[in-house]
């Protein structure tokens, strides 16, 4: 429960200490995974983190990669809200095959308007990275679409009638998480996966899932990382 501690989160949130913590955890996780996982998969995850800042640990990246791979062959698009420098987006690019991938971010960091109580921990524009930098990082991949601006407003330009097999939320905030759930849930294919980062450590993310699921038939699956997922019925 130590990582849920508000004081610790305030101290570590967003700075060099947070990055160092993620790096140290990832080194240990990578060392452990090397003992039993396919080296090619590990190498491919390492490439997605090469020279990019990321907020996900190695095990979390592994989950993103495996779950995105698990929907291969399903019809439907993939999406991510919360792209930052594009590390997890690159994993989706590698796993998506011929499917379209839709990437949503302000590309100017966390939106100031919805920080509210989370303000103690985050600064407006924290985790900012330019759209051009992410486009360059993902330039080898086809059918990748970028939506710059505040989500869900930015989704107005998403072509109508899209259905999704896999969506990844990594938005840190209560309102952003709730908006992701409200927007994508009705558009998920049966058996489609909604994966979120930070469920077990960020109160706002947890609250958004709890509220949203009150009148839904799906049960939340908590993963051993900070992540959680839903499988659409
Ligand atoms: C923790 S970072 C994402 C980390 C990333 N997935 C990785 O690979 O490390 C959170 C991102 O969410 C974005 N964000 C949060 N709420 C948003 C919203 N309502 N609309 C657009 N972007 C949002 C921020 O701009 C930031 O880039």
PDB file of C-alpha atoms and ligand atoms in Angstrom:
ATOM      1  CA  UNK A   1       0.000   0.000   0.000  1.00  0.00           C
ATOM      2  CA  UNK A   2       3.018   2.280   0.272  1.00  0.00           C
ATOM      3  CA  UNK A   3       2.706   3.497  -3.332  1.00  0.00           C
ATOM      4  CA  UNK A   4      -0.863   4.661  -2.600  1.00  0.00           C
ATOM      5  CA  UNK A   5       0.457   7.061   0.004  1.00  0.00           C
ATOM      6  CA  UNK A   6      -0.503  10.637  -1.024  1.00  0.00           C
ATOM      7  CA  UNK A   7       2.533  12.191   0.644  1.00  0.00           C
ATOM      8  CA  UNK A   8       4.916   9.833  -1.158  1.00  0.00           C
ATOM      9  CA  UNK A   9       3.112  10.370  -4.464  1.00  0.00           C
ATOM     10  CA  UNK A  10       3.441  14.136  -4.028  1.00  0.00           C
ATOM     11  CA  UNK A  11       7.122  13.767  -3.274  1.00  0.00           C
ATOM     12  CA  UNK A  12       7.910  11.457  -6.178  1.00  0.00           C
ATOM     13  CA  UNK A  13       5.225  12.428  -8.729  1.00  0.00           C
ATOM     14  CA  UNK A  14       6.495  13.453 -12.135  1.00  0.00           C
ATOM     15  CA  UNK A  15      10.105  14.169 -11.287  1.00  0.00           C
ATOM     16  CA  UNK A  16      13.470  12.504 -11.524  1.00  0.00           C
ATOM     17  CA  UNK A  17      12.695  10.393  -8.433  1.00  0.00           C
ATOM     18  CA  UNK A  18       9.632   8.880 -10.144  1.00  0.00           C
ATOM     19  CA  UNK A  19      11.641   8.081 -13.269  1.00  0.00           C
ATOM     20  CA  UNK A  20      14.424   6.549 -11.184  1.00  0.00           C
ATOM     21  CA  UNK A  21      11.891   4.404  -9.276  1.00  0.00           C
ATOM     22  CA  UNK A  22      10.353   3.139 -12.528  1.00  0.00           C
ATOM     23  CA  UNK A  23      13.812   2.466 -13.941  1.00  0.00           C
ATOM     24  CA  UNK A  24      14.975   0.513 -10.885  1.00  0.00           C
ATOM     25  CA  UNK A  25      11.749  -1.542 -10.748  1.00  0.00           C
ATOM     26  CA  UNK A  26      12.041  -2.216 -14.482  1.00  0.00           C
ATOM     27  CA  UNK A  27      15.618  -3.445 -14.193  1.00  0.00           C
ATOM     28  CA  UNK A  28      14.552  -5.974 -11.553  1.00  0.00           C
ATOM     29  CA  UNK A  29      11.492  -7.011 -13.546  1.00  0.00           C
ATOM     30  CA  UNK A  30      13.545  -7.412 -16.720  1.00  0.00           C
ATOM     31  CA  UNK A  31      16.128  -9.538 -14.886  1.00  0.00           C
ATOM     32  CA  UNK A  32      13.350 -11.769 -13.575  1.00  0.00           C
ATOM     33  CA  UNK A  33      11.592 -12.066 -16.956  1.00  0.00           C
ATOM     34  CA  UNK A  34      14.861 -12.984 -18.676  1.00  0.00           C
ATOM     35  CA  UNK A  35      14.888 -16.206 -16.687  1.00  0.00           C
ATOM     36  CA  UNK A  36      11.819 -17.592 -18.443  1.00  0.00           C
ATOM     37  CA  UNK A  37      10.405 -15.407 -21.224  1.00  0.00           C
ATOM     38  CA  UNK A  38      11.101 -15.330 -24.961  1.00  0.00           C
ATOM     39  CA  UNK A  39      14.180 -13.093 -25.506  1.00  0.00           C
ATOM     40  CA  UNK A  40      12.723 -11.719 -28.758  1.00  0.00           C
ATOM     41  CA  UNK A  41       9.638 -10.420 -26.941  1.00  0.00           C
ATOM     42  CA  UNK A  42      11.791  -8.839 -24.229  1.00  0.00           C
ATOM     43  CA  UNK A  43      14.007  -7.225 -26.845  1.00  0.00           C
ATOM     44  CA  UNK A  44      11.005  -5.809 -28.612  1.00  0.00           C
ATOM     45  CA  UNK A  45       9.708  -4.298 -25.342  1.00  0.00           C
ATOM     46  CA  UNK A  46      13.161  -2.821 -24.648  1.00  0.00           C
ATOM     47  CA  UNK A  47      13.097  -1.136 -28.072  1.00  0.00           C
ATOM     48  CA  UNK A  48       9.822   0.612 -27.190  1.00  0.00           C
ATOM     49  CA  UNK A  49      11.573   2.227 -24.196  1.00  0.00           C
ATOM     50  CA  UNK A  50      14.804   3.131 -25.954  1.00  0.00           C
ATOM     51  CA  UNK A  51      15.562   6.838 -25.458  1.00  0.00           C
ATOM     52  CA  UNK A  52      11.932   7.543 -24.448  1.00  0.00           C
ATOM     53  CA  UNK A  53      10.649   8.527 -21.030  1.00  0.00           C
ATOM     54  CA  UNK A  54       7.865   6.245 -19.886  1.00  0.00           C
ATOM     55  CA  UNK A  55       5.659   5.891 -16.819  1.00  0.00           C
ATOM     56  CA  UNK A  56       5.128   2.154 -17.160  1.00  0.00           C
ATOM     57  CA  UNK A  57       7.421  -0.438 -15.619  1.00  0.00           C
ATOM     58  CA  UNK A  58       8.782  -3.336 -17.652  1.00  0.00           C
ATOM     59  CA  UNK A  59       6.131  -5.756 -16.373  1.00  0.00           C
ATOM     60  CA  UNK A  60       3.411  -3.239 -17.214  1.00  0.00           C
ATOM     61  CA  UNK A  61       4.793  -2.855 -20.729  1.00  0.00           C
ATOM     62  CA  UNK A  62       4.807  -6.662 -20.952  1.00  0.00           C
ATOM     63  CA  UNK A  63       1.086  -6.714 -20.074  1.00  0.00           C
ATOM     64  CA  UNK A  64       0.277  -4.045 -22.695  1.00  0.00           C
ATOM     65  CA  UNK A  65       2.185  -6.053 -25.279  1.00  0.00           C
ATOM     66  CA  UNK A  66       0.651  -9.433 -24.394  1.00  0.00           C
ATOM     67  CA  UNK A  67      -2.913  -8.172 -24.151  1.00  0.00           C
ATOM     68  CA  UNK A  68      -2.660  -6.258 -27.438  1.00  0.00           C
ATOM     69  CA  UNK A  69      -1.246  -9.418 -29.045  1.00  0.00           C
ATOM     70  CA  UNK A  70      -4.152 -11.433 -27.651  1.00  0.00           C
ATOM     71  CA  UNK A  71      -6.705  -9.587 -29.822  1.00  0.00           C
ATOM     72  CA  UNK A  72      -4.818 -10.358 -33.063  1.00  0.00           C
ATOM     73  CA  UNK A  73      -7.246 -11.591 -35.694  1.00  0.00           C
ATOM     74  CA  UNK A  74     -10.245  -9.863 -34.114  1.00  0.00           C
ATOM     75  CA  UNK A  75     -11.897  -7.234 -36.290  1.00  0.00           C
ATOM     76  CA  UNK A  76     -11.828  -3.681 -34.963  1.00  0.00           C
ATOM     77  CA  UNK A  77      -9.349  -0.905 -34.237  1.00  0.00           C
ATOM     78  CA  UNK A  78      -6.976  -0.266 -31.347  1.00  0.00           C
ATOM     79  CA  UNK A  79      -6.688   2.987 -29.389  1.00  0.00           C
ATOM     80  CA  UNK A  80      -4.684   4.612 -26.637  1.00  0.00           C
ATOM     81  CA  UNK A  81      -5.498   7.689 -24.593  1.00  0.00           C
ATOM     82  CA  UNK A  82      -2.397   9.024 -22.795  1.00  0.00           C
ATOM     83  CA  UNK A  83       0.518   8.645 -25.176  1.00  0.00           C
ATOM     84  CA  UNK A  84       3.211  10.902 -23.645  1.00  0.00           C
ATOM     85  CA  UNK A  85       6.456  10.009 -25.493  1.00  0.00           C
ATOM     86  CA  UNK A  86       4.894   7.040 -27.294  1.00  0.00           C
ATOM     87  CA  UNK A  87       6.453   4.094 -25.487  1.00  0.00           C
ATOM     88  CA  UNK A  88       3.302   2.012 -24.927  1.00  0.00           C
ATOM     89  CA  UNK A  89       1.890   3.277 -28.246  1.00  0.00           C
ATOM     90  CA  UNK A  90       4.884   1.690 -29.963  1.00  0.00           C
ATOM     91  CA  UNK A  91       3.983  -1.686 -28.458  1.00  0.00           C
ATOM     92  CA  UNK A  92       0.473  -1.309 -29.879  1.00  0.00           C
ATOM     93  CA  UNK A  93       1.975  -0.397 -33.262  1.00  0.00           C
ATOM     94  CA  UNK A  94       4.057  -3.583 -33.213  1.00  0.00           C
ATOM     95  CA  UNK A  95       1.088  -5.774 -32.284  1.00  0.00           C
ATOM     96  CA  UNK A  96      -1.723  -4.256 -34.317  1.00  0.00           C
ATOM     97  CA  UNK A  97      -1.077  -6.041 -37.627  1.00  0.00           C
ATOM     98  CA  UNK A  98      -3.224  -4.406 -40.303  1.00  0.00           C
ATOM     99  CA  UNK A  99      -5.662  -2.820 -37.824  1.00  0.00           C
ATOM    100  CA  UNK A 100      -5.919   0.951 -37.406  1.00  0.00           C
ATOM    101  CA  UNK A 101      -4.504   2.527 -34.239  1.00  0.00           C
ATOM    102  CA  UNK A 102      -5.934   5.800 -32.854  1.00  0.00           C
ATOM    103  CA  UNK A 103      -3.736   7.792 -30.466  1.00  0.00           C
ATOM    104  CA  UNK A 104      -5.212  10.548 -28.285  1.00  0.00           C
ATOM    105  CA  UNK A 105      -3.258  13.065 -26.219  1.00  0.00           C
ATOM    106  CA  UNK A 106      -3.075  16.784 -25.651  1.00  0.00           C
ATOM    107  CA  UNK A 107       0.602  16.389 -26.619  1.00  0.00           C
ATOM    108  CA  UNK A 108       0.982  19.272 -24.162  1.00  0.00           C
ATOM    109  CA  UNK A 109       0.808  17.205 -20.975  1.00  0.00           C
ATOM    110  CA  UNK A 110      -1.910  16.840 -18.358  1.00  0.00           C
ATOM    111  CA  UNK A 111      -4.874  19.150 -19.004  1.00  0.00           C
ATOM    112  CA  UNK A 112      -5.080  21.917 -16.396  1.00  0.00           C
ATOM    113  CA  UNK A 113      -8.881  22.092 -16.343  1.00  0.00           C
ATOM    114  CA  UNK A 114      -9.525  18.653 -14.851  1.00  0.00           C
ATOM    115  CA  UNK A 115      -6.773  18.322 -12.262  1.00  0.00           C
ATOM    116  CA  UNK A 116      -8.965  19.354  -9.265  1.00  0.00           C
ATOM    117  CA  UNK A 117      -7.972  17.443  -6.116  1.00  0.00           C
ATOM    118  CA  UNK A 118      -5.203  15.699  -8.009  1.00  0.00           C
ATOM    119  CA  UNK A 119      -3.523  19.116  -8.289  1.00  0.00           C
ATOM    120  CA  UNK A 120      -1.466  18.437  -5.174  1.00  0.00           C
ATOM    121  CA  UNK A 121       0.310  15.696  -7.013  1.00  0.00           C
ATOM    122  CA  UNK A 122       0.375  16.861 -10.622  1.00  0.00           C
ATOM    123  CA  UNK A 123       1.211  20.074 -12.403  1.00  0.00           C
ATOM    124  CA  UNK A 124      -0.693  21.252 -15.498  1.00  0.00           C
ATOM    125  CA  UNK A 125       1.271  20.243 -18.618  1.00  0.00           C
ATOM    126  CA  UNK A 126       3.195  17.581 -16.747  1.00  0.00           C
ATOM    127  CA  UNK A 127       4.207  14.720 -19.071  1.00  0.00           C
ATOM    128  CA  UNK A 128       4.318  16.955 -22.112  1.00  0.00           C
ATOM    129  CA  UNK A 129       5.782  15.724 -25.377  1.00  0.00           C
ATOM    130  CA  UNK A 130       5.230  17.206 -28.820  1.00  0.00           C
ATOM    131  CA  UNK A 131       3.076  15.497 -31.428  1.00  0.00           C
ATOM    132  CA  UNK A 132       5.940  15.790 -33.944  1.00  0.00           C
ATOM    133  CA  UNK A 133       8.318  13.898 -31.662  1.00  0.00           C
ATOM    134  CA  UNK A 134       5.858  10.998 -31.216  1.00  0.00           C
ATOM    135  CA  UNK A 135       5.027  10.928 -34.932  1.00  0.00           C
ATOM    136  CA  UNK A 136       8.727  10.626 -35.687  1.00  0.00           C
ATOM    137  CA  UNK A 137       9.133   7.787 -33.139  1.00  0.00           C
ATOM    138  CA  UNK A 138       6.237   5.857 -34.727  1.00  0.00           C
ATOM    139  CA  UNK A 139       6.950   6.777 -38.336  1.00  0.00           C
ATOM    140  CA  UNK A 140       7.677   3.181 -39.426  1.00  0.00           C
ATOM    141  CA  UNK A 141       4.073   2.099 -38.818  1.00  0.00           C
ATOM    142  CA  UNK A 142       1.076   2.423 -41.158  1.00  0.00           C
ATOM    143  CA  UNK A 143      -2.542   3.278 -40.290  1.00  0.00           C
ATOM    144  CA  UNK A 144      -1.668   5.177 -37.095  1.00  0.00           C
ATOM    145  CA  UNK A 145      -3.894   8.225 -36.469  1.00  0.00           C
ATOM    146  CA  UNK A 146      -3.148  11.062 -34.075  1.00  0.00           C
ATOM    147  CA  UNK A 147      -5.756  13.194 -32.267  1.00  0.00           C
ATOM    148  CA  UNK A 148      -4.151  16.175 -30.612  1.00  0.00           C
ATOM    149  CA  UNK A 149      -6.177  17.985 -27.963  1.00  0.00           C
ATOM    150  CA  UNK A 150      -8.338  17.439 -24.951  1.00  0.00           C
ATOM    151  CA  UNK A 151     -10.039  14.035 -24.917  1.00  0.00           C
ATOM    152  CA  UNK A 152     -12.997  13.386 -25.407  1.00  0.00           C
ATOM    153  CA  UNK A 153     -13.366  16.618 -27.460  1.00  0.00           C
ATOM    154  CA  UNK A 154     -10.520  15.490 -29.729  1.00  0.00           C
ATOM    155  CA  UNK A 155     -12.458  12.308 -30.557  1.00  0.00           C
ATOM    156  CA  UNK A 156     -14.970  14.374 -32.572  1.00  0.00           C
ATOM    157  CA  UNK A 157     -12.747  13.816 -35.613  1.00  0.00           C
ATOM    158  CA  UNK A 158     -12.711  10.022 -35.172  1.00  0.00           C
ATOM    159  CA  UNK A 159     -14.562   8.521 -38.165  1.00  0.00           C
ATOM    160  CA  UNK A 160     -18.076   7.433 -37.134  1.00  0.00           C
ATOM    161  CA  UNK A 161     -18.929   3.792 -36.504  1.00  0.00           C
ATOM    162  CA  UNK A 162     -15.479   2.575 -35.405  1.00  0.00           C
ATOM    163  CA  UNK A 163     -15.470  -0.538 -33.211  1.00  0.00           C
ATOM    164  CA  UNK A 164     -12.546  -1.433 -30.953  1.00  0.00           C
ATOM    165  CA  UNK A 165     -10.860  -4.709 -30.005  1.00  0.00           C
ATOM    166  CA  UNK A 166      -8.329  -3.168 -27.598  1.00  0.00           C
ATOM    167  CA  UNK A 167      -8.013   0.199 -25.850  1.00  0.00           C
ATOM    168  CA  UNK A 168      -5.338   1.361 -23.425  1.00  0.00           C
ATOM    169  CA  UNK A 169      -5.977   4.195 -20.954  1.00  0.00           C
ATOM    170  CA  UNK A 170      -3.016   5.889 -19.270  1.00  0.00           C
ATOM    171  CA  UNK A 171      -4.380   9.283 -18.305  1.00  0.00           C
ATOM    172  CA  UNK A 172      -3.677   9.533 -14.544  1.00  0.00           C
ATOM    173  CA  UNK A 173      -6.783  11.581 -13.702  1.00  0.00           C
ATOM    174  CA  UNK A 174     -10.298  10.817 -12.481  1.00  0.00           C
ATOM    175  CA  UNK A 175     -12.158  12.838 -15.120  1.00  0.00           C
ATOM    176  CA  UNK A 176      -9.983  11.671 -18.017  1.00  0.00           C
ATOM    177  CA  UNK A 177     -10.399   8.011 -16.973  1.00  0.00           C
ATOM    178  CA  UNK A 178     -14.172   8.364 -16.617  1.00  0.00           C
ATOM    179  CA  UNK A 179     -14.369  10.055 -20.035  1.00  0.00           C
ATOM    180  CA  UNK A 180     -12.334   7.199 -21.578  1.00  0.00           C
ATOM    181  CA  UNK A 181     -14.681   4.596 -20.112  1.00  0.00           C
ATOM    182  CA  UNK A 182     -17.830   6.456 -21.194  1.00  0.00           C
ATOM    183  CA  UNK A 183     -16.529   6.992 -24.704  1.00  0.00           C
ATOM    184  CA  UNK A 184     -15.053   3.571 -25.518  1.00  0.00           C
ATOM    185  CA  UNK A 185     -17.282   1.149 -23.593  1.00  0.00           C
ATOM    186  CA  UNK A 186     -20.220   1.339 -26.056  1.00  0.00           C
ATOM    187  CA  UNK A 187     -17.835   0.991 -28.992  1.00  0.00           C
ATOM    188  CA  UNK A 188     -16.009  -2.121 -27.769  1.00  0.00           C
ATOM    189  CA  UNK A 189     -16.503  -5.389 -29.625  1.00  0.00           C
ATOM    190  CA  UNK A 190     -17.650  -8.379 -27.529  1.00  0.00           C
ATOM    191  CA  UNK A 191     -14.462  -9.857 -25.931  1.00  0.00           C
ATOM    192  CA  UNK A 192     -12.641  -6.567 -26.595  1.00  0.00           C
ATOM    193  CA  UNK A 193     -10.201  -5.499 -23.876  1.00  0.00           C
ATOM    194  CA  UNK A 194     -10.022  -2.196 -21.969  1.00  0.00           C
ATOM    195  CA  UNK A 195      -6.739  -1.918 -20.069  1.00  0.00           C
ATOM    196  CA  UNK A 196      -5.830   0.903 -17.691  1.00  0.00           C
ATOM    197  CA  UNK A 197      -2.604   1.899 -16.009  1.00  0.00           C
ATOM    198  CA  UNK A 198      -2.418   3.090 -12.365  1.00  0.00           C
ATOM    199  CA  UNK A 199      -5.660   1.540 -11.061  1.00  0.00           C
ATOM    200  CA  UNK A 200      -4.148   0.329  -7.807  1.00  0.00           C
ATOM    201  CA  UNK A 201      -2.112   3.445  -7.044  1.00  0.00           C
ATOM    202  CA  UNK A 202      -4.131   6.454  -8.202  1.00  0.00           C
ATOM    203  CA  UNK A 203      -7.308   7.180  -6.275  1.00  0.00           C
ATOM    204  CA  UNK A 204      -8.903   9.094  -9.176  1.00  0.00           C
ATOM    205  CA  UNK A 205      -8.427   6.216 -11.614  1.00  0.00           C
ATOM    206  CA  UNK A 206      -9.869   3.708  -9.128  1.00  0.00           C
ATOM    207  CA  UNK A 207     -12.845   5.946  -8.353  1.00  0.00           C
ATOM    208  CA  UNK A 208     -13.652   6.376 -12.055  1.00  0.00           C
ATOM    209  CA  UNK A 209     -13.753   2.580 -12.597  1.00  0.00           C
ATOM    210  CA  UNK A 210     -15.794   1.982  -9.448  1.00  0.00           C
ATOM    211  CA  UNK A 211     -18.392   4.589 -10.427  1.00  0.00           C
ATOM    212  CA  UNK A 212     -18.546   3.511 -14.047  1.00  0.00           C
ATOM    213  CA  UNK A 213     -18.992  -0.185 -13.301  1.00  0.00           C
ATOM    214  CA  UNK A 214     -21.886   0.279 -10.859  1.00  0.00           C
ATOM    215  CA  UNK A 215     -24.506  -0.526 -13.503  1.00  0.00           C
ATOM    216  CA  UNK A 216     -22.417  -2.682 -15.880  1.00  0.00           C
ATOM    217  CA  UNK A 217     -22.312  -6.483 -16.134  1.00  0.00           C
ATOM    218  CA  UNK A 218     -18.516  -6.711 -16.503  1.00  0.00           C
ATOM    219  CA  UNK A 219     -16.282  -7.502 -13.543  1.00  0.00           C
ATOM    220  CA  UNK A 220     -13.006  -5.687 -13.115  1.00  0.00           C
ATOM    221  CA  UNK A 221      -9.864  -7.796 -13.389  1.00  0.00           C
ATOM    222  CA  UNK A 222      -7.054  -6.470 -11.217  1.00  0.00           C
ATOM    223  CA  UNK A 223      -3.576  -7.375 -12.452  1.00  0.00           C
ATOM    224  CA  UNK A 224      -0.482  -7.877 -10.267  1.00  0.00           C
ATOM    225  CA  UNK A 225       0.958  -4.652 -11.703  1.00  0.00           C
ATOM    226  CA  UNK A 226      -0.794  -1.281 -11.074  1.00  0.00           C
ATOM    227  CA  UNK A 227      -3.071  -2.109 -14.026  1.00  0.00           C
ATOM    228  CA  UNK A 228      -6.655  -3.318 -14.323  1.00  0.00           C
ATOM    229  CA  UNK A 229      -8.681  -4.545 -17.263  1.00  0.00           C
ATOM    230  CA  UNK A 230     -12.223  -5.214 -18.440  1.00  0.00           C
ATOM    231  CA  UNK A 231     -13.368  -7.684 -21.052  1.00  0.00           C
ATOM    232  CA  UNK A 232     -16.499  -6.441 -22.819  1.00  0.00           C
ATOM    233  CA  UNK A 233     -19.445  -8.836 -22.748  1.00  0.00           C
TER     234      UNK A 233
HETATM  235  C1  LIG B   1       1.384   9.104 -17.770  1.00  0.00           C
HETATM  236  S1  LIG B   1       1.307   9.859 -19.318  1.00  0.00           S
HETATM  237  C2  LIG B   1       1.125   8.483 -20.430  1.00  0.00           C
HETATM  238  C3  LIG B   1       2.323   7.531 -20.412  1.00  0.00           C
HETATM  239  C4  LIG B   1       2.501   6.666 -21.637  1.00  0.00           C
HETATM  240  N1  LIG B   1       1.400   5.754 -21.892  1.00  0.00           N
HETATM  241  C5  LIG B   1       3.808   5.899 -21.602  1.00  0.00           C
HETATM  242  O1  LIG B   1       4.026   5.070 -22.514  1.00  0.00           O
HETATM  243  O2  LIG B   1       4.670   6.158 -20.738  1.00  0.00           O
HETATM  244  C6  LIG B   1      -0.302  10.567 -19.218  1.00  0.00           C
HETATM  245  C7  LIG B   1      -0.719  11.277 -20.508  1.00  0.00           C
HETATM  246  O3  LIG B   1      -2.125  11.475 -20.456  1.00  0.00           O
HETATM  247  C8  LIG B   1      -2.432  12.653 -21.191  1.00  0.00           C
HETATM  248  N2  LIG B   1      -3.807  13.069 -20.806  1.00  0.00           N
HETATM  249  C9  LIG B   1      -4.408  12.968 -19.596  1.00  0.00           C
HETATM  250  N3  LIG B   1      -5.700  13.385 -19.653  1.00  0.00           N
HETATM  251  C10 LIG B   1      -5.929  13.710 -20.965  1.00  0.00           C
HETATM  252  C11 LIG B   1      -7.076  14.195 -21.680  1.00  0.00           C
HETATM  253  N4  LIG B   1      -8.270  14.399 -21.074  1.00  0.00           N
HETATM  254  N5  LIG B   1      -6.954  14.444 -22.998  1.00  0.00           N
HETATM  255  C12 LIG B   1      -5.781  14.232 -23.647  1.00  0.00           C
HETATM  256  N6  LIG B   1      -4.652  13.774 -23.029  1.00  0.00           N
HETATM  257  C13 LIG B   1      -4.731  13.512 -21.699  1.00  0.00           C
HETATM  258  C14 LIG B   1      -1.297  13.615 -20.824  1.00  0.00           C
HETATM  259  O4  LIG B   1      -1.106  14.591 -21.821  1.00  0.00           O
HETATM  260  C15 LIG B   1      -0.079  12.646 -20.732  1.00  0.00           C
HETATM  261  O5  LIG B   1       0.654  12.617 -21.934  1.00  0.00           O
END
